[in-house]
Amino acid sequence: MEDPKRIVISGGGIPVRGNDIDTDRIIPARFLKTVVFDGLGEHAFEDDRGQLREAGKTHSFDEPKFQGARVLVVNKNFGCGSSREHAPQAIVRWGKGIRAIVGESFAEIFFGNCVSLGLPCVTVDEKTASALQTSIEQNPAAEVSVDLASKTVKVGGASYPITMPDGPRKQLMEGRWDSTAELVGNRDIIKATAAKLPYFTGFV
Amino acid sequence: MGKTLYAKVFDAHTVAKLPSGQLQLLMGLHLIHEVTSPQAFSMLEHLGLPVLFPERTFATVDHIIPTKSQLRPFSDSLAEEMMTALERNVKKHGIRYFSTDKGEQGIVHVVGPEMGLTQPGMTICCGDSHTSTHGAFGAIAFGIGTSQVRDVLATQTIAMDKLKVRRIEVNGKLGPGVYAKDVTLHVINLLGVNGGVGYAYEYAGDVVDAMTMDERMTVCNMSIEGGARCGYVNPDATTYAYLKGRALSPKGEAWDRAVAYWESVRSDADAVYDDVVKIRGEDIEPVVTWGINPGQSVGVNGKVPTAKDVPENERGAAEEAYAYMSLEPGQQIRGTKIDVAFIGSCTNGRLSDFEEVLGLLRGKGLKVKPHVRALIVPGSQSVRKEMIEKGYDRIFTEAGFEFREAGCSMCLAMNPDKLKGREVCASSSNRNFKGRQGSPTGRTLLMSPAMVAAAAIAGEVTDARELFGIGAA
Ligand code: SF4
């Protein structure tokens, strides 16, 4: 089995530029008609890709030079909108599999969904996001390296600080991002907490 | 120092501090639907775990259900497969299912409240971001992902951080023809689509106090569109009057004890907030979105802002929106031609929404413009039944609207109700994202049900107050 510890995530980078990219764009609703998550990867950003193609342009997810990418670099409020976990599920299943996302900010539910999949979302300032995107575009072969321990992202000799709340950062580093295991252990306290809430017992 | 409702309810439901530093939060009510639950049940089975509190999870079907006929099997085999999976899972785990057969089906955020399940002082979650709707009752209610659905099934808890609380006071009065939908769109425009990230919103003030439960639900529903994972209103007499006598609300002596608990969770008068925003009801106009996120909006008599009018960091989004929507900066939003009109969804698909529109239409001989496809989609079977009993279906049909079965329908178009090509839709739903209504190039203009009805009749965006003579002496 794959080591669950997420400390340094390295590999090719891929930029997706734009603020407020919602989960409907990451994975359009018609692909949610499934009872499994398999096969979502190839449909990541499907409609954005199609529209650019029609306009004679190419979405980064269609660029051959980014196909092996592991680190996605985005801008503000990435993953807003629908709570669909299908969005990060598609991202981790695309190509070789994205293993870290660097962005200016993330929508909350999306961020949490990513943590449950062991996918770190780390934050950088606007200038850094743009610098990373430009540097990846200019040199797609360069390795991007996200280091949760030293809280930095490195590309082509440059190093930038990243931020991530300590709780999820430690969970990911220690390989404890599988939430169920942690929660299940507290069964007795769960039941005791429930017993104290009047509505759990029907207000009797 | 007083506490907010958010702090009181959160603290009472906190099970433990987890090694990660996050808190383990007990969930009082868990709602599930067919789209985000099947994978969660598979994961649960994979782990060999049972459902810990099956009596605290309730299911219905809403996203994929066709609205022309709910008869099985569905012609869409993928939809049928999802339906079968849900039915199998609820049966296997002993979960109460609000099914079409029993006439209890509907959009999960419409069904919970109307059954009396949604109550003050609860924590409520569902694999659906518009779970914030239930906050209207004074509950902490928020959307979760599928892995968390699994966690709730297995443990009735999730790992969470505590949010900050922003109080949004809407004081004064709304003008005639200005609705709860306009209030929420106004708030999102003011604070931005990510202005609420990290916050729970507490809605208060004269305008919110005077709102019905349906209206409060409309406001709380769209909290997530402003980035706030949950939004709530403190419970009061309006809340209790709504809940009294509902199928699953407390009865007899339990009722009095319930009200005492509900009163106890209200924010204290001296509660401290992380932020307070005050808005004047008189400043709110009927709002129409012009762009591709719910914050890109203007008053109906306003103009699509030019790049210069928007803050620098939103210019890129504005440029993208002009191109996608084929709207020119500086152009009047009024007069924008529409092809489709949709009234429904968990934002505006309740009985009072349709009654409001009906009151405006009645007796005026108004008809939907021939080129417009106009859909009335009740939020639940129970809403639909009541509409039929009162003869509303006929009035809508005679005015040229199609009267459909209950479901999410064209809010996200996972069923056969979709925009075609670049069609423009005046919609009472909550998201105007690219491709949201089923066509990758379809365009959505969000507005109140009254404004949608006005657009359907005029064939273009127009001021409902003028068309229907709202507020005229
Ligand atoms: S009506 Fe729309 S927003 Fe509401 S639950 Fe259904 S799809 Fe989601």
XYZ file of C-alpha atoms and ligand atoms in Angstrom:
685
model
C 0.000 0.000 0.000
C 0.993 3.590 -0.713
C 2.609 5.396 2.229
C -0.065 7.725 3.638
C 2.502 10.301 4.830
C 2.428 13.519 2.782
C 5.614 15.462 3.494
C 7.303 16.423 0.238
C 5.242 16.239 -2.932
C 7.286 16.694 -6.097
C 6.682 16.411 -9.785
C 5.758 18.392 -12.848
C 3.530 21.411 -12.406
C 0.360 22.475 -14.213
C -1.269 25.911 -14.047
C -4.993 26.609 -14.193
C -5.459 30.361 -14.135
C -8.540 32.231 -12.906
C -10.353 33.165 -9.710
C -13.539 31.546 -8.379
C -13.243 28.340 -10.395
C -16.219 26.408 -9.064
C -16.657 22.661 -8.723
C -19.242 22.650 -11.534
C -16.369 23.654 -13.804
C -13.951 21.177 -12.288
C -16.425 18.374 -12.932
C -19.727 19.213 -14.671
C -22.872 17.755 -13.076
C -23.580 15.271 -15.852
C -20.527 13.253 -14.792
C -21.959 12.913 -11.292
C -24.358 10.312 -12.614
C -22.370 7.457 -11.211
C -22.235 5.371 -8.051
C -18.414 5.200 -8.096
C -15.598 7.741 -8.487
C -13.681 5.770 -11.130
C -13.323 7.308 -14.547
C -13.854 10.908 -13.377
C -10.255 11.905 -14.119
C -10.598 12.211 -17.864
C -13.578 14.577 -17.450
C -11.807 17.087 -15.223
C -12.515 20.608 -16.574
C -14.300 18.973 -19.523
C -16.462 21.966 -20.503
C -13.743 24.571 -20.000
C -11.496 22.431 -22.174
C -14.145 22.073 -24.882
C -14.861 25.786 -24.988
C -11.215 26.711 -25.344
C -10.805 24.101 -28.060
C -13.696 25.656 -30.001
C -12.078 29.053 -29.633
C -8.899 27.606 -31.098
C -7.095 27.634 -27.756
C -5.858 24.881 -25.469
C -6.636 24.291 -21.798
C -3.609 23.320 -19.755
C -5.200 19.928 -19.026
C -5.014 19.245 -22.779
C -1.423 20.391 -23.254
C 0.855 17.411 -23.890
C 3.659 19.122 -21.973
C 1.680 19.065 -18.719
C 0.450 15.486 -18.919
C 2.683 14.046 -16.225
C 1.951 16.850 -13.754
C 1.587 16.228 -10.019
C 1.244 19.770 -8.665
C -1.633 22.016 -9.721
C -1.243 25.785 -9.347
C -4.426 27.863 -9.145
C -5.594 31.317 -8.033
C -8.306 32.605 -5.658
C -11.315 30.796 -4.151
C -10.618 27.599 -6.046
C -13.288 24.899 -5.644
C -16.165 27.170 -4.630
C -19.789 26.188 -5.101
C -21.105 22.654 -4.883
C -19.757 20.380 -2.128
C -19.246 17.538 -4.611
C -16.227 15.475 -3.614
C -16.278 14.362 -7.231
C -14.212 17.502 -7.937
C -11.073 16.533 -5.980
C -11.736 12.893 -6.877
C -11.474 13.893 -10.552
C -8.319 15.927 -9.946
C -6.500 13.075 -8.173
C -7.552 10.715 -10.967
C -6.490 12.942 -13.876
C -3.390 11.877 -15.817
C -0.736 10.527 -13.489
C -2.698 12.004 -10.609
C -2.428 15.442 -9.022
C -0.922 15.106 -5.537
C -0.845 18.719 -4.278
C -2.603 21.992 -5.099
C -0.992 25.388 -4.620
C -3.317 28.384 -4.761
C -4.114 31.850 -3.437
C -7.172 30.593 -1.536
C -9.555 27.647 -1.456
C -13.253 27.247 -0.735
C -13.751 25.569 2.629
C -15.674 22.451 1.706
C -13.301 21.770 -1.180
C -10.292 22.157 1.102
C -11.764 19.679 3.604
C -12.663 17.210 0.873
C -9.067 17.328 -0.351
C -7.700 16.643 3.119
C -9.894 13.525 3.381
C -8.270 12.305 0.171
C -4.756 13.055 1.360
C -4.455 15.903 -1.122
C -2.797 18.994 0.401
C -4.067 22.446 -0.655
C -1.447 25.018 0.296
C -1.718 28.768 0.063
C 0.641 31.351 -1.440
C 0.213 35.061 -2.116
C -1.011 36.431 -5.422
C 2.451 37.298 -6.705
C 3.821 33.848 -5.918
C 0.884 32.056 -7.557
C 1.418 34.063 -10.691
C 5.207 33.574 -10.597
C 4.775 29.813 -10.186
C 2.282 29.643 -13.044
C 4.557 31.609 -15.348
C 7.590 29.583 -14.445
C 5.745 26.295 -15.063
C 4.440 27.545 -18.405
C 7.935 28.560 -19.479
C 9.579 25.420 -18.245
C 7.062 22.581 -17.975
C 9.801 20.026 -17.391
C 10.913 21.693 -14.164
C 10.121 19.922 -10.941
C 7.781 21.660 -8.514
C 8.262 20.592 -4.946
C 5.808 21.269 -2.133
C 7.354 20.713 1.287
C 4.861 20.621 4.141
C 7.628 20.312 6.740
C 9.606 23.427 5.820
C 6.453 25.123 4.494
C 7.934 26.034 1.143
C 7.305 25.448 -2.524
C 10.320 25.250 -4.806
C 10.619 25.479 -8.547
C 13.671 26.027 -10.734
C 15.911 27.162 -7.880
C 13.404 29.630 -6.439
C 11.751 28.982 -3.105
C 8.565 30.562 -1.780
C 6.777 30.283 1.579
C 3.446 28.418 1.729
C 0.810 28.413 4.428
C -1.562 25.719 5.590
C -3.440 25.443 8.894
C -1.379 23.349 11.303
C -4.108 20.788 12.029
C -4.537 19.419 8.512
C -0.842 19.968 7.760
C 0.170 17.667 10.589
C -2.542 15.151 9.711
C -1.171 14.937 6.191
C 2.460 14.782 7.293
C 1.778 12.057 9.813
C -0.439 10.139 7.401
C -3.487 10.521 9.632
C -5.795 12.107 7.064
C -8.152 9.156 7.046
C -10.694 10.801 9.337
C -12.862 7.752 10.012
C -10.139 5.940 11.915
C -9.714 8.864 14.329
C -13.413 9.424 14.824
C -14.447 5.810 15.309
C -12.244 5.424 18.379
C -14.395 7.849 20.397
C -17.609 5.833 20.244
C -18.302 6.014 23.955
C -17.820 9.780 24.189
C -19.992 10.172 21.079
C -22.826 8.317 22.787
C -22.336 10.243 26.022
C -22.445 13.576 24.171
C -25.628 12.509 22.381
C -27.265 11.465 25.645
C -26.822 15.003 26.994
C -28.640 16.639 24.082
C -32.376 16.820 24.802
C -33.449 16.260 21.216
C -31.486 13.016 20.824
C -33.870 11.490 23.341
C -36.982 13.126 21.885
C -37.222 15.729 24.704
C -38.486 13.148 27.208
C -19.727 37.804 28.089
C -22.594 36.376 26.069
C -22.380 33.613 23.505
C -23.686 33.336 19.988
C -26.065 30.568 18.942
C -23.229 29.206 16.865
C -20.915 28.901 19.885
C -23.604 27.418 22.130
C -24.686 24.761 19.670
C -21.156 23.970 18.559
C -19.934 23.552 22.133
C -22.877 21.348 23.130
C -22.103 19.041 20.183
C -18.352 18.871 20.633
C -17.287 15.306 21.380
C -13.521 15.668 21.671
C -10.464 17.478 20.469
C -8.739 15.330 17.868
C -4.968 14.837 17.654
C -4.997 17.063 14.557
C -6.311 19.925 16.665
C -9.670 19.783 14.923
C -12.839 19.211 16.908
C -15.053 16.173 16.637
C -18.579 17.449 16.174
C -21.700 15.367 16.769
C -24.349 15.671 14.059
C -27.981 15.794 15.145
C -29.496 15.311 11.722
C -28.002 13.800 8.599
C -29.777 14.073 5.271
C -28.733 12.102 2.223
C -29.608 12.055 -1.464
C -28.746 9.878 -4.423
C -25.753 11.806 -5.793
C -23.309 12.092 -2.898
C -24.211 9.015 -0.828
C -23.575 5.841 -2.886
C -19.772 6.086 -2.686
C -20.029 6.763 1.055
C -21.991 3.552 1.602
C -19.446 1.640 -0.487
C -16.593 3.014 1.647
C -18.491 2.086 4.807
C -18.975 -1.439 3.599
C -15.354 -1.626 2.615
C -14.437 -0.724 6.203
C -16.957 -3.241 7.532
C -18.659 -0.615 9.694
C -22.393 -0.330 10.474
C -24.393 2.925 10.546
C -24.081 4.098 14.159
C -27.352 6.086 14.451
C -29.566 4.966 11.536
C -32.532 6.809 13.086
C -30.687 10.142 12.650
C -30.214 9.816 8.881
C -33.033 10.514 6.407
C -32.991 10.062 2.658
C -34.779 11.355 -0.393
C -34.167 11.643 -4.107
C -34.030 14.983 -5.853
C -31.131 15.700 -8.225
C -31.658 13.089 -10.924
C -35.404 12.651 -10.799
C -37.220 13.488 -14.043
C -39.994 16.076 -13.679
C -42.181 15.046 -16.609
C -42.958 11.680 -15.087
C -41.500 10.054 -12.007
C -42.492 6.576 -13.222
C -39.903 3.806 -12.922
C -37.720 2.594 -14.402
C -36.324 5.968 -15.509
C -35.450 6.151 -19.182
C -31.960 7.308 -18.191
C -30.270 4.087 -17.086
C -27.600 5.917 -15.069
C -30.275 7.741 -13.097
C -32.073 4.455 -12.562
C -28.873 2.881 -11.270
C -28.384 5.703 -8.746
C -31.970 5.380 -7.615
C -31.611 1.626 -7.146
C -28.401 2.114 -5.174
C -30.117 4.569 -2.821
C -33.082 2.266 -2.309
C -30.786 -0.655 -1.588
C -28.682 1.331 0.889
C -31.567 2.751 2.901
C -33.197 -0.668 3.103
C -30.031 -2.406 4.151
C -29.200 0.107 6.887
C -32.706 0.814 8.162
C -32.766 4.489 7.099
C -36.063 6.302 6.693
C -36.601 7.159 3.057
C -38.940 9.890 1.832
C -39.944 8.177 -1.395
C -42.094 9.139 -4.341
C -44.431 6.214 -3.585
C -45.312 7.689 -0.222
C -45.677 11.190 -1.639
C -42.915 12.447 0.658
C -40.165 13.018 -1.918
C -38.685 16.376 -2.775
C -35.547 18.486 -2.684
C -33.755 17.496 0.504
C -33.712 21.085 1.791
C -37.430 21.471 1.204
C -38.411 18.109 2.675
C -36.416 18.357 5.948
C -38.166 21.538 7.105
C -41.635 20.590 5.890
C -41.479 17.252 7.727
C -40.557 19.093 10.929
C -37.174 17.359 11.041
C -35.148 20.567 10.864
C -35.241 22.130 14.334
C -33.425 24.836 16.283
C -30.311 23.960 18.236
C -29.373 21.032 16.007
C -26.276 20.350 13.989
C -27.356 19.336 10.507
C -25.305 18.098 7.589
C -25.819 16.672 4.134
C -23.561 15.953 1.202
C -24.844 19.118 -0.402
C -23.620 22.674 -0.023
C -27.101 24.206 0.257
C -27.595 22.475 3.598
C -27.055 26.010 4.895
C -30.805 26.425 4.172
C -31.680 24.653 7.432
C -29.910 27.371 9.412
C -33.129 29.377 9.011
C -34.401 27.448 12.051
C -31.461 28.348 14.263
C -29.452 25.235 13.515
C -25.798 24.918 12.532
C -26.254 23.395 9.102
C -23.617 22.890 6.439
C -22.625 20.833 3.434
C -20.033 18.053 3.550
C -18.166 15.887 1.048
C -18.716 12.205 0.432
C -15.873 11.047 2.710
C -17.541 12.987 5.497
C -20.895 11.403 4.655
C -19.105 8.125 5.304
C -17.827 9.495 8.637
C -21.294 10.592 9.706
C -22.769 7.220 8.795
C -20.031 5.428 10.738
C -19.741 7.739 13.755
C -22.458 10.438 13.576
C -19.553 12.899 13.810
C -17.137 14.802 11.614
C -13.821 16.535 12.170
C -14.207 20.299 11.958
C -12.737 23.638 12.893
C -14.797 26.274 14.633
C -15.824 29.143 12.360
C -15.862 32.845 13.135
C -19.289 34.485 13.301
C -20.351 37.517 11.290
C -23.654 39.132 12.177
C -25.449 40.577 9.165
C -28.174 42.971 10.216
C -30.734 44.031 7.653
C -32.670 46.867 9.224
C -35.561 49.040 8.152
C -37.983 47.736 5.527
C -37.871 46.221 2.080
C -39.619 48.143 -0.649
C -42.606 46.599 -2.474
C -41.469 43.945 -4.956
C -38.181 43.372 -3.120
C -37.852 39.865 -1.736
C -35.691 37.622 0.452
C -33.890 36.543 -2.729
C -32.897 40.132 -3.388
C -31.615 40.441 0.181
C -29.326 37.441 -0.188
C -28.089 38.443 -3.664
C -27.435 41.943 -2.320
C -25.390 40.556 0.590
C -23.306 38.389 -1.749
C -22.682 41.315 -4.069
C -21.629 43.466 -1.134
C -19.344 40.989 0.642
C -18.145 39.010 -2.365
C -18.385 35.345 -3.292
C -15.544 34.466 -0.959
C -16.212 37.132 1.666
C -17.724 34.534 3.965
C -14.903 31.982 3.875
C -14.091 31.103 7.488
C -17.379 32.526 8.778
C -20.816 31.434 9.842
C -23.371 34.150 9.052
C -25.937 35.176 11.638
C -28.749 37.044 9.868
C -30.671 39.494 12.004
C -32.331 42.903 12.025
C -35.886 44.153 11.422
C -36.139 42.739 7.926
C -35.034 39.232 8.924
C -37.192 39.293 12.063
C -40.223 40.082 9.930
C -39.510 37.291 7.432
C -41.514 34.069 7.203
C -39.643 30.773 7.588
C -39.716 30.277 3.818
C -38.048 33.646 3.341
C -35.427 32.945 6.000
C -34.672 29.679 4.209
C -34.112 31.567 0.956
C -31.594 33.828 2.691
C -29.736 31.060 4.555
C -29.742 28.872 1.434
C -27.411 31.214 -0.407
C -24.926 31.748 2.448
C -22.635 29.299 0.704
C -22.702 31.427 -2.469
C -21.066 34.132 -0.382
C -18.458 31.635 0.800
C -20.017 31.085 4.251
C -20.435 27.415 4.936
C -23.438 28.054 7.139
C -25.857 30.845 7.894
C -28.552 31.007 10.543
C -31.336 33.030 12.084
C -32.064 32.903 15.802
C -35.255 30.918 16.474
C -38.334 32.872 17.543
C -42.126 32.678 17.608
C -42.183 32.497 13.787
C -39.946 29.415 13.923
C -42.038 27.673 16.555
C -45.313 28.458 14.785
C -43.898 26.874 11.621
C -42.772 23.722 13.441
C -45.887 23.145 15.511
C -47.882 20.177 14.264
C -45.400 19.048 11.566
C -45.186 15.269 11.058
C -41.870 14.821 12.890
C -41.746 17.795 15.250
C -42.105 17.233 19.023
C -45.612 16.676 20.374
C -47.420 17.139 23.683
C -45.234 17.731 26.715
C -42.119 17.198 24.630
C -43.121 20.303 22.675
C -42.816 22.570 25.706
C -39.458 21.129 26.630
C -38.343 21.544 23.042
C -39.301 25.214 22.984
C -37.382 25.736 26.227
C -34.279 24.182 24.642
C -34.727 26.202 21.469
C -35.035 29.440 23.421
C -31.862 28.590 25.330
C -29.718 28.409 22.187
C -30.560 31.914 20.951
C -27.570 34.268 20.773
C -27.297 36.270 23.979
C -28.014 39.991 23.756
C -24.400 40.693 24.735
C -22.897 38.049 22.438
C -19.615 39.022 20.856
C -19.192 38.739 17.086
C -16.054 38.581 14.996
C -17.636 40.988 12.564
C -20.856 42.946 12.158
C -22.267 44.228 8.871
C -25.297 46.510 8.747
C -27.475 46.950 5.696
C -30.510 49.159 5.148
C -33.498 47.301 3.707
C -34.451 50.444 1.788
C -31.190 50.245 -0.194
C -32.049 46.876 -1.716
C -33.437 46.728 -5.252
C -34.727 43.718 -7.178
C -31.415 42.103 -8.158
C -30.384 40.365 -11.391
C -27.066 38.604 -11.921
C -25.261 39.426 -15.131
C -22.190 37.210 -14.754
C -20.959 33.737 -13.948
C -20.925 33.877 -10.172
C -23.748 34.955 -7.848
C -21.842 38.063 -6.753
C -21.850 39.548 -10.244
C -25.189 41.302 -10.025
C -26.923 44.664 -10.372
C -30.261 46.219 -9.518
C -32.781 45.604 -12.292
C -32.513 49.182 -13.476
C -28.744 49.173 -13.318
C -26.081 48.540 -15.919
C -23.580 45.744 -16.360
C -20.539 47.284 -14.649
C -17.550 48.253 -16.744
C -14.123 46.892 -15.866
C -13.389 50.251 -14.243
C -16.368 49.870 -11.887
C -15.174 46.575 -10.398
C -12.288 46.172 -7.966
C -9.032 45.347 -9.687
C -8.838 41.760 -8.452
C -12.301 41.027 -9.886
C -11.603 42.420 -13.352
C -10.433 39.130 -14.786
C -13.648 37.458 -13.649
C -15.661 40.340 -15.113
C -13.937 40.054 -18.504
C -14.568 36.326 -18.497
C -18.219 36.950 -17.660
C -18.781 39.544 -20.431
C -17.455 37.089 -22.980
C -19.375 34.092 -21.682
C -22.651 35.967 -21.220
C -22.270 38.044 -24.417
C -23.086 41.156 -22.431
C -21.412 44.496 -23.002
C -20.035 46.435 -20.061
C -22.225 49.463 -19.473
C -25.260 47.834 -21.069
C -28.651 47.942 -19.288
C -29.461 44.521 -17.813
C -33.100 45.271 -18.390
C -34.122 44.233 -21.867
C -31.837 41.176 -21.967
C -33.731 38.580 -24.032
C -34.466 35.276 -22.347
C -35.322 31.861 -23.789
C -36.200 29.925 -20.653
C -37.764 30.791 -17.298
C -37.318 28.489 -14.327
C -39.120 28.831 -11.004
C -38.145 26.207 -8.469
C -35.096 24.874 -6.528
C -34.228 24.752 -2.829
C -33.864 28.530 -2.890
C -37.312 29.386 -4.239
C -39.364 26.231 -4.766
C -41.664 26.415 -1.741
C -45.416 26.975 -1.687
C -45.127 30.648 -0.749
C -42.827 31.291 -3.718
C -45.449 30.032 -6.134
C -48.245 31.793 -4.256
C -46.412 35.092 -4.547
C -46.086 34.690 -8.318
C -49.650 33.543 -8.634
C -50.897 36.576 -6.749
C -49.086 38.752 -9.283
C -50.417 36.891 -12.321
C -53.995 36.381 -11.259
C -56.764 38.160 -13.044
C -54.521 40.111 -15.395
C -54.725 37.788 -18.400
C -50.935 37.784 -18.659
C -49.272 35.089 -20.754
C -45.765 33.740 -21.148
C -44.155 35.104 -24.352
C -44.483 32.444 -27.055
C -40.714 32.068 -27.540
C -40.110 31.398 -23.821
C -40.091 27.923 -22.274
C -41.319 28.485 -18.706
C -41.113 25.819 -16.008
C -42.802 25.666 -12.623
C -41.082 22.956 -10.586
C -42.391 22.445 -7.039
C -39.729 21.734 -4.429
C -41.529 18.684 -3.072
C -44.417 16.365 -3.768
C -46.237 17.909 -0.849
C -45.854 21.427 -2.272
C -47.079 20.106 -5.606
C -50.073 18.364 -4.095
C -51.140 21.501 -2.273
C -50.761 23.545 -5.452
C -53.017 21.137 -7.308
C -55.572 21.095 -4.511
C -55.740 24.873 -4.661
C -55.979 24.910 -8.448
C -52.668 26.744 -8.937
C -51.522 24.278 -11.570
C -54.356 25.324 -13.859
C -53.692 29.011 -13.434
C -50.014 28.512 -14.254
C -50.784 26.273 -17.216
C -53.309 28.736 -18.602
C -50.689 31.477 -18.364
C -48.343 29.334 -20.464
C -46.118 27.759 -17.807
C -45.355 24.045 -17.713
C -46.273 22.558 -14.354
C -43.859 19.768 -13.416
C -43.184 17.054 -10.828
C -40.962 17.785 -7.819
C -37.160 17.835 -7.954
C -34.031 19.916 -8.482
C -34.669 20.006 -12.219
C -33.042 22.850 -14.104
C -31.182 24.153 -11.064
C -28.362 21.813 -12.036
C -29.862 19.797 -14.857
C -28.839 16.299 -13.862
C -32.267 15.187 -15.037
C -33.642 15.760 -18.568
C -34.455 19.459 -17.903
C -31.579 21.300 -19.555
C -30.800 24.466 -21.407
C -29.884 23.974 -25.051
C -26.889 25.620 -26.650
C -26.425 29.232 -25.625
C -29.950 29.713 -24.284
C -30.472 32.370 -21.630
C -32.478 31.388 -18.563
C -34.119 33.649 -16.007
C -33.879 31.444 -12.948
C -35.013 31.477 -9.332
C -32.204 29.062 -8.412
C -28.887 29.871 -6.735
C -26.005 29.357 -9.159
C -25.184 31.041 -12.440
C -21.940 29.151 -12.959
C -20.834 28.351 -16.502
C -22.711 25.308 -17.741
C -24.721 24.997 -14.523
C -28.079 24.497 -16.215
C -27.051 21.602 -18.391
C -25.653 23.195 -21.536
C -21.898 23.867 -21.437
C -22.595 27.257 -23.025
C -25.975 27.983 -21.416
C -26.412 31.284 -19.601
C -28.192 31.915 -16.302
C -29.583 35.112 -14.819
C -30.498 34.695 -11.159
C -33.404 36.660 -9.704
C -36.473 36.363 -7.498
C -39.465 34.253 -8.621
C -41.485 37.435 -9.259
C -38.732 38.739 -11.519
C -38.527 35.391 -13.338
C -42.268 35.474 -13.943
C -42.007 39.034 -15.236
C -39.179 38.027 -17.573
C -41.230 35.053 -18.819
C -44.104 37.352 -19.725
C -42.017 40.134 -21.220
C -39.627 37.718 -22.956
C -36.794 39.761 -21.508
C -35.492 40.988 -18.176
C -37.848 43.624 -16.871
C -38.816 45.299 -13.603
C -41.513 43.114 -12.032
C -42.738 46.101 -10.041
C -43.752 47.890 -13.223
C -45.049 44.890 -15.129
C -47.274 43.695 -12.290
C -47.967 47.105 -10.801
C -46.468 46.071 -7.460
C -46.764 48.810 -4.863
C -48.867 50.984 -7.167
C -51.606 52.728 -5.239
S -32.261 22.557 -6.010
Fe -30.251 22.967 -6.883
S -29.003 23.777 -5.274
Fe -30.807 22.874 -4.346
S -30.178 20.795 -3.779
Fe -31.080 20.698 -5.813
S -29.375 20.960 -7.213
Fe -28.653 21.600 -5.216
